[in-house]
């Protein structure tokens, strides 16, 4: 279960990065009043919040462990 969970976290992170790149591309290429940039950034924020929630759940369930920097 831990390995699958970590793979899901990595995939979610890549989706966030993809949406950020997609928003940048739309921002540079769209010249009219297109909403594609706004929607890409909205998806990125949504996926980022989901990723943070998944990390918190993973820590609480013991599937991932913080390494304790600064302790």
PDB file of N, CA, C and O in Angstrom:
ATOM      1  N   UNK A   1       0.817  -1.199   0.000  1.00  0.00           N
ATOM      2  CA  UNK A   1       0.000   0.000   0.000  1.00  0.00           C
ATOM      3  C   UNK A   1       0.863   1.267   0.000  1.00  0.00           C
ATOM      4  O   UNK A   1       0.533   2.227  -0.661  1.00  0.00           O
ATOM      5  N   UNK A   2       1.970   1.230   0.734  1.00  0.00           N
ATOM      6  CA  UNK A   2       2.832   2.405   0.823  1.00  0.00           C
ATOM      7  C   UNK A   2       3.430   2.772  -0.524  1.00  0.00           C
ATOM      8  O   UNK A   2       3.510   3.943  -0.862  1.00  0.00           O
ATOM      9  N   UNK A   3       3.844   1.769  -1.289  1.00  0.00           N
ATOM     10  CA  UNK A   3       4.450   2.039  -2.584  1.00  0.00           C
ATOM     11  C   UNK A   3       3.434   2.633  -3.554  1.00  0.00           C
ATOM     12  O   UNK A   3       3.738   3.605  -4.254  1.00  0.00           O
ATOM     13  N   UNK A   4       2.239   2.088  -3.576  1.00  0.00           N
ATOM     14  CA  UNK A   4       1.190   2.616  -4.449  1.00  0.00           C
ATOM     15  C   UNK A   4       0.864   4.049  -4.052  1.00  0.00           C
ATOM     16  O   UNK A   4       0.676   4.922  -4.909  1.00  0.00           O
ATOM     17  N   UNK A   5       0.814   4.310  -2.759  1.00  0.00           N
ATOM     18  CA  UNK A   5       0.509   5.653  -2.262  1.00  0.00           C
ATOM     19  C   UNK A   5       1.577   6.645  -2.715  1.00  0.00           C
ATOM     20  O   UNK A   5       1.256   7.754  -3.150  1.00  0.00           O
ATOM     21  N   UNK A   6       2.830   6.251  -2.626  1.00  0.00           N
ATOM     22  CA  UNK A   6       3.914   7.139  -3.049  1.00  0.00           C
ATOM     23  C   UNK A   6       3.879   7.378  -4.554  1.00  0.00           C
ATOM     24  O   UNK A   6       4.155   8.493  -5.010  1.00  0.00           O
ATOM     25  N   UNK A   7       3.532   6.359  -5.326  1.00  0.00           N
ATOM     26  CA  UNK A   7       3.409   6.524  -6.773  1.00  0.00           C
ATOM     27  C   UNK A   7       2.277   7.502  -7.092  1.00  0.00           C
ATOM     28  O   UNK A   7       2.413   8.367  -7.972  1.00  0.00           O
ATOM     29  N   UNK A   8       1.173   7.393  -6.375  1.00  0.00           N
ATOM     30  CA  UNK A   8       0.044   8.322  -6.569  1.00  0.00           C
ATOM     31  C   UNK A   8       0.483   9.748  -6.252  1.00  0.00           C
ATOM     32  O   UNK A   8       0.132  10.689  -6.971  1.00  0.00           O
ATOM     33  N   UNK A   9       1.259   9.937  -5.192  1.00  0.00           N
ATOM     34  CA  UNK A   9       1.744  11.273  -4.843  1.00  0.00           C
ATOM     35  C   UNK A   9       2.638  11.843  -5.941  1.00  0.00           C
ATOM     36  O   UNK A   9       2.517  13.020  -6.297  1.00  0.00           O
ATOM     37  N   UNK A  10       3.512  11.030  -6.491  1.00  0.00           N
ATOM     38  CA  UNK A  10       4.392  11.485  -7.569  1.00  0.00           C
ATOM     39  C   UNK A  10       3.577  11.840  -8.813  1.00  0.00           C
ATOM     40  O   UNK A  10       3.823  12.871  -9.456  1.00  0.00           O
ATOM     41  N   UNK A  11       2.592  11.017  -9.141  1.00  0.00           N
ATOM     42  CA  UNK A  11       1.739  11.298 -10.298  1.00  0.00           C
ATOM     43  C   UNK A  11       0.971  12.603 -10.091  1.00  0.00           C
ATOM     44  O   UNK A  11       0.871  13.429 -11.007  1.00  0.00           O
ATOM     45  N   UNK A  12       0.445  12.809  -8.886  1.00  0.00           N
ATOM     46  CA  UNK A  12      -0.267  14.051  -8.596  1.00  0.00           C
ATOM     47  C   UNK A  12       0.664  15.256  -8.725  1.00  0.00           C
ATOM     48  O   UNK A  12       0.275  16.304  -9.248  1.00  0.00           O
ATOM     49  N   UNK A  13       1.902  15.119  -8.261  1.00  0.00           N
ATOM     50  CA  UNK A  13       2.872  16.199  -8.387  1.00  0.00           C
ATOM     51  C   UNK A  13       3.147  16.505  -9.858  1.00  0.00           C
ATOM     52  O   UNK A  13       3.215  17.679 -10.258  1.00  0.00           O
ATOM     53  N   UNK A  14       3.276  15.470 -10.670  1.00  0.00           N
ATOM     54  CA  UNK A  14       3.508  15.683 -12.096  1.00  0.00           C
ATOM     55  C   UNK A  14       2.310  16.336 -12.772  1.00  0.00           C
ATOM     56  O   UNK A  14       2.476  17.153 -13.681  1.00  0.00           O
ATOM     57  N   UNK A  15       1.109  16.002 -12.338  1.00  0.00           N
ATOM     58  CA  UNK A  15      -0.105  16.645 -12.878  1.00  0.00           C
ATOM     59  C   UNK A  15      -0.103  18.134 -12.520  1.00  0.00           C
ATOM     60  O   UNK A  15      -0.462  18.974 -13.354  1.00  0.00           O
ATOM     61  N   UNK A  16       0.304  18.473 -11.312  1.00  0.00           N
ATOM     62  CA  UNK A  16       0.383  19.879 -10.898  1.00  0.00           C
ATOM     63  C   UNK A  16       1.380  20.624 -11.787  1.00  0.00           C
ATOM     64  O   UNK A  16       1.088  21.726 -12.286  1.00  0.00           O
ATOM     65  N   UNK A  17       2.546  20.037 -12.010  1.00  0.00           N
ATOM     66  CA  UNK A  17       3.571  20.667 -12.852  1.00  0.00           C
ATOM     67  C   UNK A  17       3.063  20.808 -14.286  1.00  0.00           C
ATOM     68  O   UNK A  17       3.271  21.836 -14.942  1.00  0.00           O
ATOM     69  N   UNK A  18       2.368  19.770 -14.798  1.00  0.00           N
ATOM     70  CA  UNK A  18       1.821  19.824 -16.151  1.00  0.00           C
ATOM     71  C   UNK A  18       0.818  20.961 -16.281  1.00  0.00           C
ATOM     72  O   UNK A  18       0.844  21.716 -17.260  1.00  0.00           O
ATOM     73  N   UNK A  19      -0.072  21.113 -15.300  1.00  0.00           N
ATOM     74  CA  UNK A  19      -1.059  22.187 -15.362  1.00  0.00           C
ATOM     75  C   UNK A  19      -0.409  23.563 -15.276  1.00  0.00           C
ATOM     76  O   UNK A  19      -0.877  24.514 -15.898  1.00  0.00           O
ATOM     77  N   UNK A  20       0.667  23.678 -14.533  1.00  0.00           N
ATOM     78  CA  UNK A  20       1.392  24.935 -14.468  1.00  0.00           C
ATOM     79  C   UNK A  20       2.010  25.262 -15.827  1.00  0.00           C
ATOM     80  O   UNK A  20       1.930  26.393 -16.308  1.00  0.00           O
ATOM     81  N   UNK A  21       2.617  24.266 -16.458  1.00  0.00           N
ATOM     82  CA  UNK A  21       3.179  24.465 -17.789  1.00  0.00           C
ATOM     83  C   UNK A  21       2.114  24.768 -18.822  1.00  0.00           C
ATOM     84  O   UNK A  21       2.314  25.595 -19.722  1.00  0.00           O
ATOM     85  N   UNK A  22       0.973  24.114 -18.703  1.00  0.00           N
ATOM     86  CA  UNK A  22      -0.130  24.356 -19.620  1.00  0.00           C
ATOM     87  C   UNK A  22      -0.635  25.791 -19.477  1.00  0.00           C
ATOM     88  O   UNK A  22      -0.905  26.463 -20.484  1.00  0.00           O
ATOM     89  N   UNK A  23      -0.738  26.275 -18.257  1.00  0.00           N
ATOM     90  CA  UNK A  23      -1.171  27.663 -18.035  1.00  0.00           C
ATOM     91  C   UNK A  23      -0.164  28.644 -18.632  1.00  0.00           C
ATOM     92  O   UNK A  23      -0.556  29.647 -19.248  1.00  0.00           O
ATOM     93  N   UNK A  24       1.117  28.357 -18.480  1.00  0.00           N
ATOM     94  CA  UNK A  24       2.144  29.218 -19.074  1.00  0.00           C
ATOM     95  C   UNK A  24       2.020  29.238 -20.592  1.00  0.00           C
ATOM     96  O   UNK A  24       2.082  30.297 -21.219  1.00  0.00           O
ATOM     97  N   UNK A  25       1.822  28.073 -21.194  1.00  0.00           N
ATOM     98  CA  UNK A  25       1.675  27.989 -22.647  1.00  0.00           C
ATOM     99  C   UNK A  25       0.451  28.770 -23.113  1.00  0.00           C
ATOM    100  O   UNK A  25       0.528  29.546 -24.075  1.00  0.00           O
ATOM    101  N   UNK A  26      -0.676  28.581 -22.436  1.00  0.00           N
ATOM    102  CA  UNK A  26      -1.892  29.297 -22.817  1.00  0.00           C
ATOM    103  C   UNK A  26      -1.725  30.803 -22.647  1.00  0.00           C
ATOM    104  O   UNK A  26      -2.219  31.591 -23.453  1.00  0.00           O
ATOM    105  N   UNK A  27      -1.011  31.209 -21.598  1.00  0.00           N
ATOM    106  CA  UNK A  27      -0.807  32.629 -21.349  1.00  0.00           C
ATOM    107  C   UNK A  27       0.043  33.257 -22.461  1.00  0.00           C
ATOM    108  O   UNK A  27      -0.197  34.396 -22.863  1.00  0.00           O
ATOM    109  N   UNK A  28       1.000  32.492 -22.978  1.00  0.00           N
ATOM    110  CA  UNK A  28       1.888  33.033 -24.008  1.00  0.00           C
ATOM    111  C   UNK A  28       1.260  32.992 -25.402  1.00  0.00           C
ATOM    112  O   UNK A  28       1.587  33.827 -26.235  1.00  0.00           O
ATOM    113  N   UNK A  29       0.377  32.022 -25.664  1.00  0.00           N
ATOM    114  CA  UNK A  29      -0.134  31.864 -27.022  1.00  0.00           C
ATOM    115  C   UNK A  29      -1.501  32.491 -27.237  1.00  0.00           C
ATOM    116  O   UNK A  29      -1.794  32.922 -28.352  1.00  0.00           O
ATOM    117  N   UNK A  30      -2.349  32.544 -26.236  1.00  0.00           N
ATOM    118  CA  UNK A  30      -3.696  33.089 -26.415  1.00  0.00           C
ATOM    119  C   UNK A  30      -3.636  34.613 -26.453  1.00  0.00           C
ATOM    120  O   UNK A  30      -3.119  35.245 -25.541  1.00  0.00           O
ATOM    121  N   UNK A  31      -4.193  35.175 -27.501  1.00  0.00           N
ATOM    122  CA  UNK A  31      -4.180  36.632 -27.651  1.00  0.00           C
ATOM    123  C   UNK A  31      -5.550  37.250 -27.379  1.00  0.00           C
ATOM    124  O   UNK A  31      -5.670  38.425 -27.180  1.00  0.00           O
ATOM    125  N   UNK A  32      -6.588  36.438 -27.357  1.00  0.00           N
ATOM    126  CA  UNK A  32      -7.920  36.982 -27.122  1.00  0.00           C
ATOM    127  C   UNK A  32      -8.299  36.822 -25.650  1.00  0.00           C
ATOM    128  O   UNK A  32      -7.456  36.571 -24.805  1.00  0.00           O
ATOM    129  N   UNK A  33      -9.546  36.968 -25.344  1.00  0.00           N
ATOM    130  CA  UNK A  33     -10.023  36.852 -23.962  1.00  0.00           C
ATOM    131  C   UNK A  33     -10.361  35.409 -23.617  1.00  0.00           C
ATOM    132  O   UNK A  33     -11.441  35.115 -23.128  1.00  0.00           O
ATOM    133  N   UNK A  34      -9.446  34.520 -23.842  1.00  0.00           N
ATOM    134  CA  UNK A  34      -9.670  33.104 -23.558  1.00  0.00           C
ATOM    135  C   UNK A  34      -9.525  32.839 -22.063  1.00  0.00           C
ATOM    136  O   UNK A  34      -8.708  33.455 -21.369  1.00  0.00           O
ATOM    137  N   UNK A  35     -10.321  31.921 -21.577  1.00  0.00           N
ATOM    138  CA  UNK A  35     -10.293  31.556 -20.158  1.00  0.00           C
ATOM    139  C   UNK A  35      -9.420  30.328 -19.902  1.00  0.00           C
ATOM    140  O   UNK A  35      -9.413  29.794 -18.807  1.00  0.00           O
ATOM    141  N   UNK A  36      -8.699  29.870 -20.919  1.00  0.00           N
ATOM    142  CA  UNK A  36      -7.917  28.636 -20.753  1.00  0.00           C
ATOM    143  C   UNK A  36      -6.829  28.787 -19.698  1.00  0.00           C
ATOM    144  O   UNK A  36      -6.581  27.854 -18.931  1.00  0.00           O
ATOM    145  N   UNK A  37      -6.202  29.940 -19.611  1.00  0.00           N
ATOM    146  CA  UNK A  37      -5.166  30.154 -18.599  1.00  0.00           C
ATOM    147  C   UNK A  37      -5.768  30.093 -17.199  1.00  0.00           C
ATOM    148  O   UNK A  37      -5.216  29.455 -16.301  1.00  0.00           O
ATOM    149  N   UNK A  38      -6.899  30.732 -17.027  1.00  0.00           N
ATOM    150  CA  UNK A  38      -7.553  30.746 -15.715  1.00  0.00           C
ATOM    151  C   UNK A  38      -7.956  29.335 -15.311  1.00  0.00           C
ATOM    152  O   UNK A  38      -7.755  28.924 -14.159  1.00  0.00           O
ATOM    153  N   UNK A  39      -8.510  28.568 -16.249  1.00  0.00           N
ATOM    154  CA  UNK A  39      -8.924  27.199 -15.928  1.00  0.00           C
ATOM    155  C   UNK A  39      -7.727  26.310 -15.613  1.00  0.00           C
ATOM    156  O   UNK A  39      -7.793  25.470 -14.711  1.00  0.00           O
ATOM    157  N   UNK A  40      -6.620  26.489 -16.336  1.00  0.00           N
ATOM    158  CA  UNK A  40      -5.426  25.684 -16.045  1.00  0.00           C
ATOM    159  C   UNK A  40      -4.879  26.008 -14.659  1.00  0.00           C
ATOM    160  O   UNK A  40      -4.470  25.107 -13.913  1.00  0.00           O
ATOM    161  N   UNK A  41      -4.877  27.286 -14.295  1.00  0.00           N
ATOM    162  CA  UNK A  41      -4.399  27.658 -12.965  1.00  0.00           C
ATOM    163  C   UNK A  41      -5.362  27.202 -11.869  1.00  0.00           C
ATOM    164  O   UNK A  41      -4.933  26.812 -10.778  1.00  0.00           O
ATOM    165  N   UNK A  42      -6.653  27.216 -12.168  1.00  0.00           N
ATOM    166  CA  UNK A  42      -7.640  26.715 -11.206  1.00  0.00           C
ATOM    167  C   UNK A  42      -7.450  25.218 -10.965  1.00  0.00           C
ATOM    168  O   UNK A  42      -7.501  24.750  -9.821  1.00  0.00           O
ATOM    169  N   UNK A  43      -7.217  24.476 -12.042  1.00  0.00           N
ATOM    170  CA  UNK A  43      -6.946  23.032 -11.892  1.00  0.00           C
ATOM    171  C   UNK A  43      -5.664  22.799 -11.102  1.00  0.00           C
ATOM    172  O   UNK A  43      -5.589  21.907 -10.257  1.00  0.00           O
ATOM    173  N   UNK A  44      -4.644  23.625 -11.352  1.00  0.00           N
ATOM    174  CA  UNK A  44      -3.382  23.471 -10.625  1.00  0.00           C
ATOM    175  C   UNK A  44      -3.588  23.690  -9.139  1.00  0.00           C
ATOM    176  O   UNK A  44      -3.081  22.931  -8.305  1.00  0.00           O
ATOM    177  N   UNK A  45      -4.338  24.709  -8.772  1.00  0.00           N
ATOM    178  CA  UNK A  45      -4.605  24.980  -7.358  1.00  0.00           C
ATOM    179  C   UNK A  45      -5.396  23.832  -6.736  1.00  0.00           C
ATOM    180  O   UNK A  45      -5.096  23.377  -5.626  1.00  0.00           O
ATOM    181  N   UNK A  46      -6.394  23.331  -7.466  1.00  0.00           N
ATOM    182  CA  UNK A  46      -7.197  22.217  -6.953  1.00  0.00           C
ATOM    183  C   UNK A  46      -6.349  20.975  -6.735  1.00  0.00           C
ATOM    184  O   UNK A  46      -6.437  20.313  -5.698  1.00  0.00           O
ATOM    185  N   UNK A  47      -5.517  20.640  -7.722  1.00  0.00           N
ATOM    186  CA  UNK A  47      -4.658  19.473  -7.580  1.00  0.00           C
ATOM    187  C   UNK A  47      -3.608  19.677  -6.491  1.00  0.00           C
ATOM    188  O   UNK A  47      -3.232  18.727  -5.802  1.00  0.00           O
ATOM    189  N   UNK A  48      -3.136  20.903  -6.314  1.00  0.00           N
ATOM    190  CA  UNK A  48      -2.173  21.181  -5.246  1.00  0.00           C
ATOM    191  C   UNK A  48      -2.806  20.973  -3.872  1.00  0.00           C
ATOM    192  O   UNK A  48      -2.174  20.397  -2.972  1.00  0.00           O
ATOM    193  N   UNK A  49      -4.030  21.445  -3.714  1.00  0.00           N
ATOM    194  CA  UNK A  49      -4.730  21.228  -2.439  1.00  0.00           C
ATOM    195  C   UNK A  49      -4.974  19.745  -2.183  1.00  0.00           C
ATOM    196  O   UNK A  49      -4.818  19.265  -1.055  1.00  0.00           O
ATOM    197  N   UNK A  50      -5.339  19.015  -3.233  1.00  0.00           N
ATOM    198  CA  UNK A  50      -5.518  17.573  -3.100  1.00  0.00           C
ATOM    199  C   UNK A  50      -4.202  16.884  -2.742  1.00  0.00           C
ATOM    200  O   UNK A  50      -4.170  15.987  -1.894  1.00  0.00           O
ATOM    201  N   UNK A  51      -3.117  17.322  -3.351  1.00  0.00           N
ATOM    202  CA  UNK A  51      -1.801  16.751  -3.049  1.00  0.00           C
ATOM    203  C   UNK A  51      -1.420  17.003  -1.595  1.00  0.00           C
ATOM    204  O   UNK A  51      -0.936  16.097  -0.912  1.00  0.00           O
ATOM    205  N   UNK A  52      -1.652  18.205  -1.105  1.00  0.00           N
ATOM    206  CA  UNK A  52      -1.352  18.515   0.299  1.00  0.00           C
ATOM    207  C   UNK A  52      -2.199  17.654   1.229  1.00  0.00           C
ATOM    208  O   UNK A  52      -1.702  17.124   2.232  1.00  0.00           O
ATOM    209  N   UNK A  53      -3.476  17.495   0.889  1.00  0.00           N
ATOM    210  CA  UNK A  53      -4.353  16.647   1.711  1.00  0.00           C
ATOM    211  C   UNK A  53      -3.869  15.197   1.699  1.00  0.00           C
ATOM    212  O   UNK A  53      -3.874  14.524   2.745  1.00  0.00           O
ATOM    213  N   UNK A  54      -3.425  14.708   0.535  1.00  0.00           N
ATOM    214  CA  UNK A  54      -2.918  13.336   0.462  1.00  0.00           C
ATOM    215  C   UNK A  54      -1.649  13.158   1.298  1.00  0.00           C
ATOM    216  O   UNK A  54      -1.458  12.122   1.940  1.00  0.00           O
ATOM    217  N   UNK A  55      -0.784  14.158   1.300  1.00  0.00           N
ATOM    218  CA  UNK A  55       0.427  14.089   2.124  1.00  0.00           C
ATOM    219  C   UNK A  55       0.064  14.055   3.602  1.00  0.00           C
ATOM    220  O   UNK A  55       0.615  13.258   4.374  1.00  0.00           O
ATOM    221  N   UNK A  56      -0.873  14.888   4.007  1.00  0.00           N
ATOM    222  CA  UNK A  56      -1.295  14.909   5.414  1.00  0.00           C
ATOM    223  C   UNK A  56      -1.901  13.567   5.820  1.00  0.00           C
ATOM    224  O   UNK A  56      -1.582  13.018   6.880  1.00  0.00           O
ATOM    225  N   UNK A  57      -2.768  13.018   4.965  1.00  0.00           N
ATOM    226  CA  UNK A  57      -3.375  11.715   5.255  1.00  0.00           C
ATOM    227  C   UNK A  57      -2.300  10.632   5.319  1.00  0.00           C
ATOM    228  O   UNK A  57      -2.317   9.771   6.204  1.00  0.00           O
ATOM    229  N   UNK A  58      -1.330  10.683   4.415  1.00  0.00           N
ATOM    230  CA  UNK A  58      -0.250   9.698   4.412  1.00  0.00           C
ATOM    231  C   UNK A  58       0.590   9.743   5.673  1.00  0.00           C
ATOM    232  O   UNK A  58       0.989   8.709   6.207  1.00  0.00           O
ATOM    233  N   UNK A  59       0.840  10.942   6.167  1.00  0.00           N
ATOM    234  CA  UNK A  59       1.601  11.079   7.412  1.00  0.00           C
ATOM    235  C   UNK A  59       0.789  10.560   8.591  1.00  0.00           C
ATOM    236  O   UNK A  59       1.301   9.828   9.448  1.00  0.00           O
ATOM    237  N   UNK A  60      -0.495  10.911   8.631  1.00  0.00           N
ATOM    238  CA  UNK A  60      -1.353  10.466   9.740  1.00  0.00           C
ATOM    239  C   UNK A  60      -1.525   8.944   9.752  1.00  0.00           C
ATOM    240  O   UNK A  60      -1.591   8.341  10.821  1.00  0.00           O
ATOM    241  N   UNK A  61      -1.596   8.334   8.572  1.00  0.00           N
ATOM    242  CA  UNK A  61      -1.783   6.884   8.491  1.00  0.00           C
ATOM    243  C   UNK A  61      -0.463   6.111   8.658  1.00  0.00           C
ATOM    244  O   UNK A  61      -0.474   4.901   8.796  1.00  0.00           O
ATOM    245  N   UNK A  62       0.667   6.827   8.615  1.00  0.00           N
ATOM    246  CA  UNK A  62       1.958   6.181   8.779  1.00  0.00           C
ATOM    247  C   UNK A  62       2.532   5.614   7.490  1.00  0.00           C
ATOM    248  O   UNK A  62       3.486   4.846   7.524  1.00  0.00           O
ATOM    249  N   UNK A  63       1.971   5.979   6.351  1.00  0.00           N
ATOM    250  CA  UNK A  63       2.454   5.470   5.071  1.00  0.00           C
ATOM    251  C   UNK A  63       3.696   6.212   4.591  1.00  0.00           C
ATOM    252  O   UNK A  63       4.519   5.663   3.888  1.00  0.00           O
ATOM    253  N   UNK A  64       3.807   7.489   4.954  1.00  0.00           N
ATOM    254  CA  UNK A  64       5.011   8.251   4.656  1.00  0.00           C
ATOM    255  C   UNK A  64       5.487   8.877   5.953  1.00  0.00           C
ATOM    256  O   UNK A  64       4.710   9.144   6.868  1.00  0.00           O
ATOM    257  N   UNK A  65       6.806   9.093   6.036  1.00  0.00           N
ATOM    258  CA  UNK A  65       7.391   9.580   7.274  1.00  0.00           C
ATOM    259  C   UNK A  65       8.225  10.819   6.977  1.00  0.00           C
ATOM    260  O   UNK A  65       9.125  10.767   6.134  1.00  0.00           O
ATOM    261  N   UNK A  66       7.942  11.918   7.686  1.00  0.00           N
ATOM    262  CA  UNK A  66       8.801  13.113   7.534  1.00  0.00           C
ATOM    263  C   UNK A  66      10.194  12.778   8.055  1.00  0.00           C
ATOM    264  O   UNK A  66      10.346  12.005   9.004  1.00  0.00           O
ATOM    265  N   UNK A  67      11.214  13.350   7.442  1.00  0.00           N
ATOM    266  CA  UNK A  67      12.581  12.987   7.829  1.00  0.00           C
ATOM    267  C   UNK A  67      13.140  13.822   8.954  1.00  0.00           C
ATOM    268  O   UNK A  67      14.234  13.570   9.437  1.00  0.00           O
ATOM    269  N   UNK A  68      12.420  14.828   9.424  1.00  0.00           N
ATOM    270  CA  UNK A  68      12.815  15.552  10.637  1.00  0.00           C
ATOM    271  C   UNK A  68      13.963  16.516  10.468  1.00  0.00           C
ATOM    272  O   UNK A  68      14.871  16.544  11.296  1.00  0.00           O
ATOM    273  N   UNK A  69      13.972  17.308   9.429  1.00  0.00           N
ATOM    274  CA  UNK A  69      15.022  18.312   9.254  1.00  0.00           C
ATOM    275  C   UNK A  69      14.884  19.354  10.360  1.00  0.00           C
ATOM    276  O   UNK A  69      13.789  19.820  10.663  1.00  0.00           O
ATOM    277  N   UNK A  70      15.995  19.716  10.964  1.00  0.00           N
ATOM    278  CA  UNK A  70      16.000  20.737  11.999  1.00  0.00           C
ATOM    279  C   UNK A  70      15.737  20.226  13.395  1.00  0.00           C
ATOM    280  O   UNK A  70      15.589  21.000  14.332  1.00  0.00           O
ATOM    281  N   UNK A  71      15.679  18.930  13.583  1.00  0.00           N
ATOM    282  CA  UNK A  71      15.436  18.388  14.929  1.00  0.00           C
ATOM    283  C   UNK A  71      16.725  17.992  15.589  1.00  0.00           C
ATOM    284  O   UNK A  71      17.639  17.559  15.029  1.00  0.00           O
TER     285      UNK A  71
END
